[in-house]
Structure formats: structure tokens, C-alpha cells
Tab-separated table of C-alpha atoms in Angstrom:
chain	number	residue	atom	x	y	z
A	460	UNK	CA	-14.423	58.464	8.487
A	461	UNK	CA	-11.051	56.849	7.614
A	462	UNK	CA	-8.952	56.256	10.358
A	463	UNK	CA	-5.975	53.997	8.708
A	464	UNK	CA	-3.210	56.476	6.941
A	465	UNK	CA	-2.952	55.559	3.090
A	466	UNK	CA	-0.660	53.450	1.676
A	467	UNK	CA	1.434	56.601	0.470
A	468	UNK	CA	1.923	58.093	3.736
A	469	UNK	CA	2.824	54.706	6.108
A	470	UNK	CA	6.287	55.211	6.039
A	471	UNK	CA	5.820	58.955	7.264
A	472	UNK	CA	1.959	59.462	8.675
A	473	UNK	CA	2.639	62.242	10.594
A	474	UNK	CA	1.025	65.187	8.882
A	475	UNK	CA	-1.667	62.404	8.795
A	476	UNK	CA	-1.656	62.003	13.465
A	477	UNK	CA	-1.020	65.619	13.596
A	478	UNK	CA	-4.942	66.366	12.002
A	479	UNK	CA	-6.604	63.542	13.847
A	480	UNK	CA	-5.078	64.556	17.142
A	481	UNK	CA	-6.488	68.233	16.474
A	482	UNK	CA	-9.673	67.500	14.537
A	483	UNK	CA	-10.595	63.956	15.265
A	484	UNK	CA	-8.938	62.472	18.474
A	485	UNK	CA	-11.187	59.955	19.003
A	486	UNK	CA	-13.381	59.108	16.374
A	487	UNK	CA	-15.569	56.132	14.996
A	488	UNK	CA	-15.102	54.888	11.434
A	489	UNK	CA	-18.909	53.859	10.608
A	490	UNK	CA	-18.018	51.474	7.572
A	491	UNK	CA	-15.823	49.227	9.387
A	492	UNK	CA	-17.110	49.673	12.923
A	493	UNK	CA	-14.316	50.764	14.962
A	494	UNK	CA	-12.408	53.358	16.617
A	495	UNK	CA	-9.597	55.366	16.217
A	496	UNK	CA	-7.710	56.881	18.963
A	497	UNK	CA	-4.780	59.303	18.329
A	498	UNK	CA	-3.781	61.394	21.593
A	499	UNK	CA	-0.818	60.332	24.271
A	500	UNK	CA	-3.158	60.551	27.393
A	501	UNK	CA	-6.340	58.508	25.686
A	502	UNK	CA	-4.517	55.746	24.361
A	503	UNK	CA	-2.362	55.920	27.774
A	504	UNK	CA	-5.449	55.101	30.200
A	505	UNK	CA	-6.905	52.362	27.952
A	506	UNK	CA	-3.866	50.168	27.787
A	507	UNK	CA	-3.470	50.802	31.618
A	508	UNK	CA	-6.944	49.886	31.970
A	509	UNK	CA	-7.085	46.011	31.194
A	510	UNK	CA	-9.929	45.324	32.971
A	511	UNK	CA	-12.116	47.690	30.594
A	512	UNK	CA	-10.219	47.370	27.910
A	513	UNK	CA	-9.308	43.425	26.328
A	514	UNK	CA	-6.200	41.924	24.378
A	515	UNK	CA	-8.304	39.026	23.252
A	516	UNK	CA	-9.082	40.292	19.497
A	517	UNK	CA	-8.128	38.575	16.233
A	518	UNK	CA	-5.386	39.859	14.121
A	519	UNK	CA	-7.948	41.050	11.474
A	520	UNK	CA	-11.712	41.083	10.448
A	521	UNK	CA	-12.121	38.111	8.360
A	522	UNK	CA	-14.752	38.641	5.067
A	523	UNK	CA	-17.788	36.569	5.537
A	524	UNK	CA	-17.505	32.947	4.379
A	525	UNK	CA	-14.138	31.880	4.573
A	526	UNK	CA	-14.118	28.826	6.301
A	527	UNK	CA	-14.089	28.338	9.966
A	528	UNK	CA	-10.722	26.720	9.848
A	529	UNK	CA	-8.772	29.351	8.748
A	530	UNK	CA	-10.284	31.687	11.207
A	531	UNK	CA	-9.264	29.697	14.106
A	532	UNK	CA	-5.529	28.541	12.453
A	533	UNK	CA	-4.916	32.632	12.461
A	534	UNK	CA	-6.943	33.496	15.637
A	535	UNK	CA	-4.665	31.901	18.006
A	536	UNK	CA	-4.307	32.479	21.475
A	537	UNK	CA	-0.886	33.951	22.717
A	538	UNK	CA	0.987	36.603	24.859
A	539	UNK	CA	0.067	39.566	22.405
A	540	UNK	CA	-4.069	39.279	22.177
A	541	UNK	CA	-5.059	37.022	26.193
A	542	UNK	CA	-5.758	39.192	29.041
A	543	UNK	CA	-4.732	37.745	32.792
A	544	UNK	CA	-4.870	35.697	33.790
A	545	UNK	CA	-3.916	33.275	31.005
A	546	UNK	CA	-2.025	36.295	29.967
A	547	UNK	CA	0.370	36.511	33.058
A	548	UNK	CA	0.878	32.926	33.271
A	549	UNK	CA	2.018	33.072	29.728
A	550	UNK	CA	4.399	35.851	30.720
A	551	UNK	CA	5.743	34.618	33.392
A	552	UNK	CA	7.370	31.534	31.650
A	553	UNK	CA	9.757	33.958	29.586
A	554	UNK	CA	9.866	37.296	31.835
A	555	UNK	CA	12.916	35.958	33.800
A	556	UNK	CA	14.874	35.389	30.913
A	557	UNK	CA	14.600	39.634	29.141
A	558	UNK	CA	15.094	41.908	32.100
A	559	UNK	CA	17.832	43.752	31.416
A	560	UNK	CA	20.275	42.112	33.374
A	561	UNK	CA	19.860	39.093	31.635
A	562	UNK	CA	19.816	40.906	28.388
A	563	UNK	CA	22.671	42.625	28.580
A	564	UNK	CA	24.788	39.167	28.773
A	565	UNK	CA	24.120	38.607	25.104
A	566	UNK	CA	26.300	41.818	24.455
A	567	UNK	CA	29.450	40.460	23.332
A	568	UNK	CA	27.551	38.194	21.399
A	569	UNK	CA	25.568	40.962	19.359
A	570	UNK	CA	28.580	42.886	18.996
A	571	UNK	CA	30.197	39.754	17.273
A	572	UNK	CA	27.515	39.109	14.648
A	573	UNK	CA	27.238	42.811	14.199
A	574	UNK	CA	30.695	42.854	13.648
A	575	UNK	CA	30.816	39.380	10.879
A	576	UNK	CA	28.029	41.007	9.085
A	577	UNK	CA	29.863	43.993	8.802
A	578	UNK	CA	33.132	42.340	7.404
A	579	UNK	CA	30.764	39.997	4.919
A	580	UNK	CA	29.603	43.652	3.886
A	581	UNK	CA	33.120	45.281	3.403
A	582	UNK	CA	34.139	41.734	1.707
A	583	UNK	CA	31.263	41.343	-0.860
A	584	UNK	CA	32.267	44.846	-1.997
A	585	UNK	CA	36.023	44.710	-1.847
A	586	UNK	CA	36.507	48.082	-1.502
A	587	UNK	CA	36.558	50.128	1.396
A	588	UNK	CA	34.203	52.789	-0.443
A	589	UNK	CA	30.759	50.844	-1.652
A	590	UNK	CA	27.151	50.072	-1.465
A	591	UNK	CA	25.113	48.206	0.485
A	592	UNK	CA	20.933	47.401	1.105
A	593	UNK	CA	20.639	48.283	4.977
A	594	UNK	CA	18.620	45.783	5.356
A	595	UNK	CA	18.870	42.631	3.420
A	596	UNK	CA	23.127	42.824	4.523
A	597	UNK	CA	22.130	43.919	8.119
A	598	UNK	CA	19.367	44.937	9.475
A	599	UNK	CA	17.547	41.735	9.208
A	600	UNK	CA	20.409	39.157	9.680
A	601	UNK	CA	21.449	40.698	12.896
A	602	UNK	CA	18.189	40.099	14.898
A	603	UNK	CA	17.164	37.134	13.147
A	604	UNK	CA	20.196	35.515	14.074
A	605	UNK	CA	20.127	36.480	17.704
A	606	UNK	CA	16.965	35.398	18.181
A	607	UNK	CA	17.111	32.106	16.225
A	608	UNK	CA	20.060	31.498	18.931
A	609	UNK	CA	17.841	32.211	21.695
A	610	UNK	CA	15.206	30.127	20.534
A	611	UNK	CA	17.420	26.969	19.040
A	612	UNK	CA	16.353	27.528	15.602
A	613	UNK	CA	18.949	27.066	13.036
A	614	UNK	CA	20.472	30.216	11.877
A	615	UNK	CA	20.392	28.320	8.542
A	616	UNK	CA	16.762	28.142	7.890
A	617	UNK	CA	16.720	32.111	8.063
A	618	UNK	CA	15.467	32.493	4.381
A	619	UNK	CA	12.181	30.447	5.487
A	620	UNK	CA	11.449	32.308	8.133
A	621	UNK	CA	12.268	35.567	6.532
A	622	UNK	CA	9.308	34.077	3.912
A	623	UNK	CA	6.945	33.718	6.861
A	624	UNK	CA	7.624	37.106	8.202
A	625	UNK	CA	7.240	38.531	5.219
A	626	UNK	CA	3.821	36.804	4.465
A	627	UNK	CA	2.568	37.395	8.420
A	628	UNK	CA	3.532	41.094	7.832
A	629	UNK	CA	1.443	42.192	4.906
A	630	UNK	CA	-1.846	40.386	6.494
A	631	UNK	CA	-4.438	43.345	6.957
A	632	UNK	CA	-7.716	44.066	7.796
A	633	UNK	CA	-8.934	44.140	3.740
A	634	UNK	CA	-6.528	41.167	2.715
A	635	UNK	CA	-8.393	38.929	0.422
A	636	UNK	CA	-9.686	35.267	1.022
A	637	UNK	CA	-6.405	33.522	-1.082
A	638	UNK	CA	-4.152	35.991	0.818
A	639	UNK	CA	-5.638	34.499	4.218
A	640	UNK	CA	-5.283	31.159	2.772
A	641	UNK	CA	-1.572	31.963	2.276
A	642	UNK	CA	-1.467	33.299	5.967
A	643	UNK	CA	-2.962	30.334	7.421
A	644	UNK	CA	-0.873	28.170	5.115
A	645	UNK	CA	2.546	29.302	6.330
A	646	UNK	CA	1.222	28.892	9.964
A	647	UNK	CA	0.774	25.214	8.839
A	648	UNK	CA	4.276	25.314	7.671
A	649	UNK	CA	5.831	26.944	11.122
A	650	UNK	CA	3.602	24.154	12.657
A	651	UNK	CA	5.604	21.443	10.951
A	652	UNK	CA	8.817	22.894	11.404
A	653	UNK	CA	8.503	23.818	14.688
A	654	UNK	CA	7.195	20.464	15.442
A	655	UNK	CA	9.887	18.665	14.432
A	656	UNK	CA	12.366	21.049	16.478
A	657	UNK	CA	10.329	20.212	19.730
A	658	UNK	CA	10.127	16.553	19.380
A	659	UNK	CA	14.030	16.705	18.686
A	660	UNK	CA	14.285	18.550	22.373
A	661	UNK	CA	12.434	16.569	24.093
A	662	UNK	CA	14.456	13.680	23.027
A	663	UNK	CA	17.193	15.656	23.748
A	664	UNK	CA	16.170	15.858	27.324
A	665	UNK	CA	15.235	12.961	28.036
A	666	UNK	CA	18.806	11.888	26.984
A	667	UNK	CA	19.983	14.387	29.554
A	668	UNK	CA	17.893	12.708	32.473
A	669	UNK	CA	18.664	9.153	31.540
A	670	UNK	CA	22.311	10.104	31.797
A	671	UNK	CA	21.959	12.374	34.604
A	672	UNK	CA	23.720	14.918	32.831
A	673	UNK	CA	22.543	18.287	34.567
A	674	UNK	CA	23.697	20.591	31.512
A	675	UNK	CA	19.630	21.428	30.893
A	676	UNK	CA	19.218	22.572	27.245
A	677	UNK	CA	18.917	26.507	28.290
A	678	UNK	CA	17.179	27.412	24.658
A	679	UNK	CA	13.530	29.379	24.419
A	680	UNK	CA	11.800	26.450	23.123
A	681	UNK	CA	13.249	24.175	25.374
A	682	UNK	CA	12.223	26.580	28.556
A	683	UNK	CA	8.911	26.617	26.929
A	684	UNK	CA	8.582	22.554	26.917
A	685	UNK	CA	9.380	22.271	30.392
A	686	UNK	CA	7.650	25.193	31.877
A	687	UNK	CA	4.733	24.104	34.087
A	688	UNK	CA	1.354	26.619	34.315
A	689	UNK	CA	-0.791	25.755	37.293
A	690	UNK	CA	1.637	22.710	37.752
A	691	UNK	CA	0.392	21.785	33.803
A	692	UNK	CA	2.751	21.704	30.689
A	693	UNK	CA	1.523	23.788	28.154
A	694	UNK	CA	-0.022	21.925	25.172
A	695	UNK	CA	1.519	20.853	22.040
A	696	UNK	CA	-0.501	24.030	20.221
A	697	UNK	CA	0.224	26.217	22.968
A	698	UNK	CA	3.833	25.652	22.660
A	699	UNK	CA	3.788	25.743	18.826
A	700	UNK	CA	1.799	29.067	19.214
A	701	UNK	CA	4.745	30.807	21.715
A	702	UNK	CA	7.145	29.425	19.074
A	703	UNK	CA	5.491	31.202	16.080
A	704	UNK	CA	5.572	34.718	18.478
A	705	UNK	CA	9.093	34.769	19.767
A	706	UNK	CA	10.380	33.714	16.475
A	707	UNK	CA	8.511	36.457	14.428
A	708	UNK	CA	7.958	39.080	17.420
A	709	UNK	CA	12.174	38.405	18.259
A	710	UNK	CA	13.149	40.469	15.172
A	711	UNK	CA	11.051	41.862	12.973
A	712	UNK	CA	10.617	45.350	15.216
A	713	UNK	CA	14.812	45.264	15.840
A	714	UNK	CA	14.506	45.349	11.700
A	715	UNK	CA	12.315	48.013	11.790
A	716	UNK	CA	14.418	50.026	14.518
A	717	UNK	CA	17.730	49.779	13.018
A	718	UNK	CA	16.648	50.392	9.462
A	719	UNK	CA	13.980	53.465	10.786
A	720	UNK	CA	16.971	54.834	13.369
A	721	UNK	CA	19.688	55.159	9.859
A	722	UNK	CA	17.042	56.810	7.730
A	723	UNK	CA	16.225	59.153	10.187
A	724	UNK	CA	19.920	60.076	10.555
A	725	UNK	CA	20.312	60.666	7.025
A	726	UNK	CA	17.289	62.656	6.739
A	727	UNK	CA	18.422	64.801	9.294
A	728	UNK	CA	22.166	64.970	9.091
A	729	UNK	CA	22.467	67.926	11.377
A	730	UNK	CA	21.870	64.829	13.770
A	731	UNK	CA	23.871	62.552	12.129
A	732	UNK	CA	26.740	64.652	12.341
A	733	UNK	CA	25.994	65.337	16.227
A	734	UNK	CA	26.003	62.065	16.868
A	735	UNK	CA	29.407	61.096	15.068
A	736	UNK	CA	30.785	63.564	17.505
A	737	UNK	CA	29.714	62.566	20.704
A	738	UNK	CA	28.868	58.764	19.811
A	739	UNK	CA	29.283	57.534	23.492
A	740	UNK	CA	27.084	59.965	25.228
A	741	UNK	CA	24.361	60.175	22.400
A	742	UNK	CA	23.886	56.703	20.905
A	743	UNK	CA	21.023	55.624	23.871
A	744	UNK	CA	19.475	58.750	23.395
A	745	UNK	CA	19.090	58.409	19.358
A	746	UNK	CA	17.851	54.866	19.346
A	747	UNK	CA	15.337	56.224	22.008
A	748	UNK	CA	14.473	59.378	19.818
A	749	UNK	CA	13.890	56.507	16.721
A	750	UNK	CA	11.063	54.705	18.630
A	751	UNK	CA	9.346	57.714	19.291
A	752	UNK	CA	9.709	59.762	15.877
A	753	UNK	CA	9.425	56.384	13.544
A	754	UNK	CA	7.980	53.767	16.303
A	755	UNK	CA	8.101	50.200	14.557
A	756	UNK	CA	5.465	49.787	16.234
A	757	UNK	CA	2.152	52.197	15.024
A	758	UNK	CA	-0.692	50.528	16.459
A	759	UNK	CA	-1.952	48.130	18.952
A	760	UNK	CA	-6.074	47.158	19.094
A	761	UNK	CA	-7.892	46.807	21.950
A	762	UNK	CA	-11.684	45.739	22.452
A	763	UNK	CA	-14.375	47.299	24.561
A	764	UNK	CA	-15.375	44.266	27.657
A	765	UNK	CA	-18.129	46.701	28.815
A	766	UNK	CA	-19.991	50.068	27.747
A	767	UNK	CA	-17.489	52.655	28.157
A	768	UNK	CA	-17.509	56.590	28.173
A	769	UNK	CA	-14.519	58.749	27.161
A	770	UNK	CA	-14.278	62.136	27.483
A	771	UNK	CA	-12.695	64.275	24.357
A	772	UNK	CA	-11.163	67.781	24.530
A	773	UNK	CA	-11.516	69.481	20.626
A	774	UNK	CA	-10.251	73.067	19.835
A	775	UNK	CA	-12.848	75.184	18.090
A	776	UNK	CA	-13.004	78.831	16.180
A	777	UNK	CA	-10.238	80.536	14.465
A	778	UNK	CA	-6.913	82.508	15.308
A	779	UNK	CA	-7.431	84.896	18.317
A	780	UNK	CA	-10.836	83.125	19.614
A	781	UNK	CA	-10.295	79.088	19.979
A	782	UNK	CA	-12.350	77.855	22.422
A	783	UNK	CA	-12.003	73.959	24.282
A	784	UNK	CA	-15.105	72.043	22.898
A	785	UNK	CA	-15.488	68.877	25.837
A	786	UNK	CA	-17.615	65.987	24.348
A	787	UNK	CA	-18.251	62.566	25.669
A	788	UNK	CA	-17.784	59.870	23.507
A	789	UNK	CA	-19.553	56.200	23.985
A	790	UNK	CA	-17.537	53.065	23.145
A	791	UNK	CA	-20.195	49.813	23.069
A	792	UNK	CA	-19.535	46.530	24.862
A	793	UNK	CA	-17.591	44.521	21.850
A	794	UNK	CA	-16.245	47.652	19.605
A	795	UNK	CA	-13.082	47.615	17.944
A	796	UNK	CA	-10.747	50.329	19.597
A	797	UNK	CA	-7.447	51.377	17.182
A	798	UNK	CA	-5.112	52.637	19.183
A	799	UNK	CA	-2.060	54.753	17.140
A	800	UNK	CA	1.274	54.409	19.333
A	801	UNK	CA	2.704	56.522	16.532
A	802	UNK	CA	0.504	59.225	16.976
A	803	UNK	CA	0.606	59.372	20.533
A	804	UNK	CA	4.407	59.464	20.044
A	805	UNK	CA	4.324	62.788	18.041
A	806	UNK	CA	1.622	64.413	20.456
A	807	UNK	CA	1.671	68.392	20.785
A	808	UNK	CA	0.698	68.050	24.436
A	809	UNK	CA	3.335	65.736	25.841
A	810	UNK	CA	6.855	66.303	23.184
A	811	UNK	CA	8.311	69.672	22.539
A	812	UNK	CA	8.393	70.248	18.913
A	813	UNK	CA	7.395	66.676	18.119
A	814	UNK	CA	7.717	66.253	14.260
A	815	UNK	CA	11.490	67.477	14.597
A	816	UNK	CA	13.694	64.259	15.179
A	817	UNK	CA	16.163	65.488	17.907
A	818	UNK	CA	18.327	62.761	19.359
A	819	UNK	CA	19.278	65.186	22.349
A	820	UNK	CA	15.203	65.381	23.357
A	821	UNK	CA	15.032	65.225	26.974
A	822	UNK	CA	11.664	63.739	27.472
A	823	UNK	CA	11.819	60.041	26.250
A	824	UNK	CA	8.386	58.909	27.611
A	825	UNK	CA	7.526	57.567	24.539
A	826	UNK	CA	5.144	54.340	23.945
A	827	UNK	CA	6.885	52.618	21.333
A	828	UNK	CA	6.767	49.697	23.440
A	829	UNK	CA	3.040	50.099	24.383
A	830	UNK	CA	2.414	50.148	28.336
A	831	UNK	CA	0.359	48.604	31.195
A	832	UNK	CA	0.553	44.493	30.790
A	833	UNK	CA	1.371	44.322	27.592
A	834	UNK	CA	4.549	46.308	27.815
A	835	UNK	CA	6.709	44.713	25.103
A	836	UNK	CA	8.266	41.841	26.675
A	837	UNK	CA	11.526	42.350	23.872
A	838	UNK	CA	12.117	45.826	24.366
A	839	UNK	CA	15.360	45.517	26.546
A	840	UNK	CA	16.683	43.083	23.855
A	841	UNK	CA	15.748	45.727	21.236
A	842	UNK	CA	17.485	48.748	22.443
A	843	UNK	CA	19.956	46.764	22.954
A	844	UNK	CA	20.505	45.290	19.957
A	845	UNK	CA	19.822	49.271	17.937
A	846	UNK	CA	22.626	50.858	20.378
A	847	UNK	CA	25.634	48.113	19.623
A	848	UNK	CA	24.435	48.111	15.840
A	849	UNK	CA	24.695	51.819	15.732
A	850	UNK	CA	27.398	52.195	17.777
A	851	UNK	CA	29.673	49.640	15.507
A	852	UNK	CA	28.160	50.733	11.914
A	853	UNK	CA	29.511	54.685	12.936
A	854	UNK	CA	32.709	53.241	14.135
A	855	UNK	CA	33.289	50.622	11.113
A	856	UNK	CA	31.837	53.100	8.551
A	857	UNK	CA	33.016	56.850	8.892
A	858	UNK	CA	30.646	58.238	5.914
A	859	UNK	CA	27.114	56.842	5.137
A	860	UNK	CA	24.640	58.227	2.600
A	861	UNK	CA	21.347	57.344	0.770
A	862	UNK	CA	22.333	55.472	-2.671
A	863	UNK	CA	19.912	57.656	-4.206
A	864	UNK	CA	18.846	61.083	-4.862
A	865	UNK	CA	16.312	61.993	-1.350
A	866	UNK	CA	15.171	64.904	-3.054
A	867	UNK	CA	13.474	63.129	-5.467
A	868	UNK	CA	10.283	61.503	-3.870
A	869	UNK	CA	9.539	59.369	-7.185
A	870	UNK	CA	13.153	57.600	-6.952
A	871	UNK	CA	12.781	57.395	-3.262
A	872	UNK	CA	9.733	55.608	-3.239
A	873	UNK	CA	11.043	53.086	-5.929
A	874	UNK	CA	14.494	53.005	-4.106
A	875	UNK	CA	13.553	52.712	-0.311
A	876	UNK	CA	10.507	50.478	-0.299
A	877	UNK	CA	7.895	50.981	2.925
A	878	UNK	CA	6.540	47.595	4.070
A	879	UNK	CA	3.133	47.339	3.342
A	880	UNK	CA	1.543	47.281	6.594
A	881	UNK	CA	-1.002	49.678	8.415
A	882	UNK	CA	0.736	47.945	11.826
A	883	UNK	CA	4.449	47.950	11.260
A	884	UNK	CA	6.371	51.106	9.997
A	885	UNK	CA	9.675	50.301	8.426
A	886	UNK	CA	11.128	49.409	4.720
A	887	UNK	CA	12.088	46.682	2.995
A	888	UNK	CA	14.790	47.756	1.441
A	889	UNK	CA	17.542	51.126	1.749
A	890	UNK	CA	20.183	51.433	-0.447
A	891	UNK	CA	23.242	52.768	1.693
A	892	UNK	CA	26.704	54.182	0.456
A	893	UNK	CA	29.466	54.132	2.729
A	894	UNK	CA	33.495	54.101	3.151
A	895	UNK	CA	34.743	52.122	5.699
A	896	UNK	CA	37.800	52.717	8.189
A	897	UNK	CA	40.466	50.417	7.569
A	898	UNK	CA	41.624	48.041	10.369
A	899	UNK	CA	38.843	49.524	12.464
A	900	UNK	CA	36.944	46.644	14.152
């Protein structure tokens, strides 16, 4: 059974979750040899369940007989796919620097680059009534530059590292053998460049001790190099590896939310007038109701450490007579588990009314941001970064509207362009009108 949406429904898959949920909650797709899992409360108790339930799976199958190098160049180690407790030493390098209360220091910050991207915008049109893409002007500048701050990466190099994103994004499980060439090739090329920014820091600190100058270089990378694990630096690869994550991990979900979050609004602009009306009270609450109805997020995999049992809950018969069917279901030591955030997201049984995107819902316990462990180590910097970019596009921008005709699904398609990705759920690009408010900034 296929358990993947198809390519025409990634952007919206939820007619797509809504029949596996009710038909096939958890079910095993016999040509690839792995399962699907669809409902809130299953996918809840796996990713809780760490010891049952690994992290340490490869991005993708790879087809027999590529070579063994380019298996272990993509296979790499790292925060997303290590269980504990490699996994919490990891973690614990860069937790202290994204709780909130660190977070929330970068706000001025965000709101300036929100702010210079908005008057580049305005400027580029020269008119206060023009057009924009969403996300080649905004949505991916703004979190590409915050991050390559954090990290020490020059904001300059942003086109290559858009290019790697880009490349690292469309790898899936039926990519062909040159296409996983191309993947393991541009980790090569992050392994150069990051490289060369490491050596340049730790020249830059030894500077700082032979001088005894105790203004420490504060940067990600430069945390990384000095951070000790069992009273151990981490390796050269391990540090390259971290480098690669934060860099591609630190924006390309804030993409996804802010372009996901305006799309939604314009699709539904009942909402989108709600929230021009009470922008201070609702702005938290429609960034939260984003990463549940469009989670940037759709899927996280899991594999089986032991023989496990589930139990699954099917309704049978017609109107008038349904009847609960219980089954159990056996996972084997080693399987492949799919688990859909986005599904679990849109589940009957936990959200009121859950394919209607209502940025006054009350219940936000959404996993857009997975749970257990492997709670998403950004998603304070995130939210964050959605709420001040919403916030400052409705005050900058009092009207904003597709730059093409929504009612058309053919022009829509060839206008806004879903990435192609069973894993991320966002576009590429999203033509925007707008008119801007003079002097407001």
C-alpha cells in the first residue's frame, strides 16, 4: 500500500491523512518495507518512547550498488538521527544557547532585518502599490540571515548555501544514483567551506588567549570548537557535521513557516481580515495555528530497536451501525516506521474541526515540532522569527493578495511552486501583491 502522498497533493495532503487516519492508521507498505503511521496518539507514544523506538536511521534507502562512500558521506551522525546518549551530549552543547530567554534577545535584531528587507522590497518596486515573490524577497533572506549571524557564516555567501539547501531538500527515498552523487557532492563542498571557517576561528582564538583578551568569539561554530563531551573536543567531522545541521536546519523550516502562515491567510481571508483587526492579541495564536494546519515539518522516521506490538482502533460498517474493529499490529526488530506529524496535526480525535484553519483555535497541542528528545531544538527561534515577520509585513503592508488567479488550480500550480519533498511542506515561490503604508516602519 502507498503510504507517501503524491507529488500533486504535498502542498495540501490532507484529504490524503484524513483516509489513512480512518481506513489505514497504521499500515505496512510491502514494496518498500516500512510503516506508515497517521494518528496523534500512535505517533505520540513512539517518539516518547526512545528506548523502543531509534533516531539512528539514514536519510534515505540507498539503491543497491552505489558505492560505499557515498552512503557513509550522507549517513552522518548528528543531533537529528543518534539516540542518548551520544544524542544528549550533542544537545547539550547548543541547548543553553535557544531557550526562550535567550531567544528572545535576538528580537530587535529580527525586527531590523525584517524591517531592511522590507524597505529593499518597497525600493525595488518604487511604488507603494507592487509585487513581490514571498519568498525569494523575504521569506528566505530573513532566516538565512539570522542564522548565518548566529553561526559566523557570512551573510554574503547566502546564494551557496541557498544551492545546498535546495539540493539537500529534494533528496528522497527514490532519488537516483547521479542525484545522490550530487547530494554527497555538495556535502563535500559544505566540508570545504566550513573547513576553512573553523580553521579561521581557531586562529582567531588562539589570538584571543595569546593576548589575554577575554572577549571569547560567542558564534555557533565557535561554541561548537570549544565545547568539550566527556572532557573530549568533538572531532573535526563531528564539528563539520553540527555545522552542516544548524546551517540548513536554522532556516529552511522558518522559510517554510512564514511562506505556509501568508498562504494560509490568503486562502482564508475571513482570517486574514480577523487578524488585521486584532494583530496584537492574535499574531501568536496564527503562527501557532500555521504549524499545525501546514506543519513544515510532515514527517519524522523512526526505526524499530526490538519486536514491537501496537494496538490499532479501525471503524467498521456503514451509517447507523459502525462498530470499533481493535487489531494488533507487529512492528519487527529493524523496520522502517514513517511517522506523519502532519497527519497527526489534522487528527479528528484530538482538534475540533481540524481541516478548517482557525487562528483563534484554542487547543494548540500540535506536533509540528515533534516531541519526546527530539523536540526541535529551533522551535523558540522559529516562532519567533514567524510572529515579528508577521507582525511587521501587516503593519508595513495594509493589503496583500495572491498575484494570481487562486481559483484557477492550473495557474496556481505554475504560479506558487510546492517544494518537491515528501518531508518538507512549503513552496518555492508565491507571487504576492501588496500596497504599502507610507512612513510606516
Amino acid at each position: 500500500m502507498e503510504i507517501y502522498p503524491t507529488s500533486e497533493q504535498r502542498f495540501s495532503p490532507f484529504e490524503f491523512y484524513s483516509h489513512m487516519r480512518k481506513n489505514n492508521p497504521i499500515v505496512f507498505d510491502e514494496e518498500n518495507e516500512r510503516w506508515g503511521v497517521y494518528r496523534y496518539n500512535d505517533i505520540e507514544k513512539i517518539l516518547r518512547d526512545h528506548s523502543r523506538f531509534s533516531s539512528k536511521f539514514g536519510p534515505l534507502d540507498l539503491p543497491l550498488g552505489i558505492p560505499p562512500e557515498y552512503e557513509e558521506n550522507i549517513h552522518r551522525p548528528s543531533l537529528i538521527n543518534s539516540d542518548p546518549p551520544y544524542h544528549r551530549k550533542l544537545r547539550n552543547i547548543v541547548d543553553t544557547l535557544f531557550v526562550p530567554i535567550e531567544i528572545s534577545k535576538l528580537a530587535p535584531r529580527i525586527e531590523n532585518i525584517v524591517n531592511e528587507l522590507i524597505d529593499k522590497i518597497i525600493e525595488k518596486n518604487n511604488t507603494t502599490s507592487s509585487a513581490m515573490d514571498l519568498i525569494s524577497d523575504f521569506a528566505y533572506p530573513l532566516p538565512a540571515t539570522v542564522i548565518a549571524e548566529l553561526l559566523g557564516v557570512p551573510f554574503e555567501d547566502r546564494d551557496t548555501y541557498h544551492q545546498w539547501a535546495d539540493v539537500i531538500v529534494g533528496l528522497e527515498e527514490n532519488s537516483t544514483i547521479d542525484y545522490i552523487k550530487k547530494v554527497s557532492k555538495t556535502f563535500d563542498e559544505m566540508d570545504i567551506y566550513f573547513s576553512k571557517l573553523i580553521e579561521e576561528r581557531r586562529k582567531k582564538g588562539k589570538n584571543s588567549s595569546s593576548t589575554n583578551n577575554n572577549d571569547d568569539d560567542d558564534t555557533l561554530i565557535s561554541r561548537i570548537i570549544r565545547a568539550k563531551v566527556d572532557g573530549h573536543s568533538l572531532s573535526e567531522r563531528e564539528i563539520l557535521t553540527f555545522s552542516h545541521l544548524l546551517l540548513n536546519a536554522g532556516h529552511i523550516t522558518t522559510v517554510n513557516l512564514i511562506g505556509n502562515s501568508i498562504f494560509s491567510l490568503l486562502e482564508n481571508p475571513q482570517e486574514f481580515k480577523r487578524l488585521q483587526d486584532n494583530k496584537n492579541s492574535l499574531i501568536k495564536p496564527a503562527i501557532e495555528e500555521t504549524l499545525r494546519y501546514r506543519s513544515p515539518v510532515q514527517l519524522v522516521i523512526r526505526i524499530a530497536n526490538d519486536d514491537v506490538t501496537l494496538s490499532e482502533e479501525k471503524e467498521e460498517g456503514g451509517e447507523g451501525r459502525k462498530e470499533i474493529e481493535k487489531q494488533e499490529i507487529k512492528i519487527q526488530k529493524g523496520q522502517k516506521i514513517i511517522l506523519y506529524l502532519g497527519s497527526a496535526n489534522h487528527d479528528e480525535s484530538v482538534f475540533t474541526d481540524p481541516e478548517r484553519f482557525d487562528i483563534t483555535r484554542k487547543n494548540l497541542r500540535h506536533m509540528a515540532f515533534g516531541t519526546g528528545i527530539h523536540f526541535c531544538l529551533g522551535a523558540p527561534l522559529a516562532r519567533l522569527e514567524g510572529q515579528i515577520a508577521l507582525r511587521i509585513l501587516l503593519e508595513r503592508f495594509y493589503k496583500l493578495e495572491f498575484d494570481f488567479d487562486y481559483s484557477d488550480k492550473q495557474d496556481l500550480y505554475t504560479k506558487v511552486i510546492p517544494l518537491k519533498s515528501s518531508l518538507f511542506l512549503g513552496l518555492s515561490h508565491l507571487p504576492i501583491r501588496f500596497q504599502s503604508r507610507i512612513g510606516n516602519k
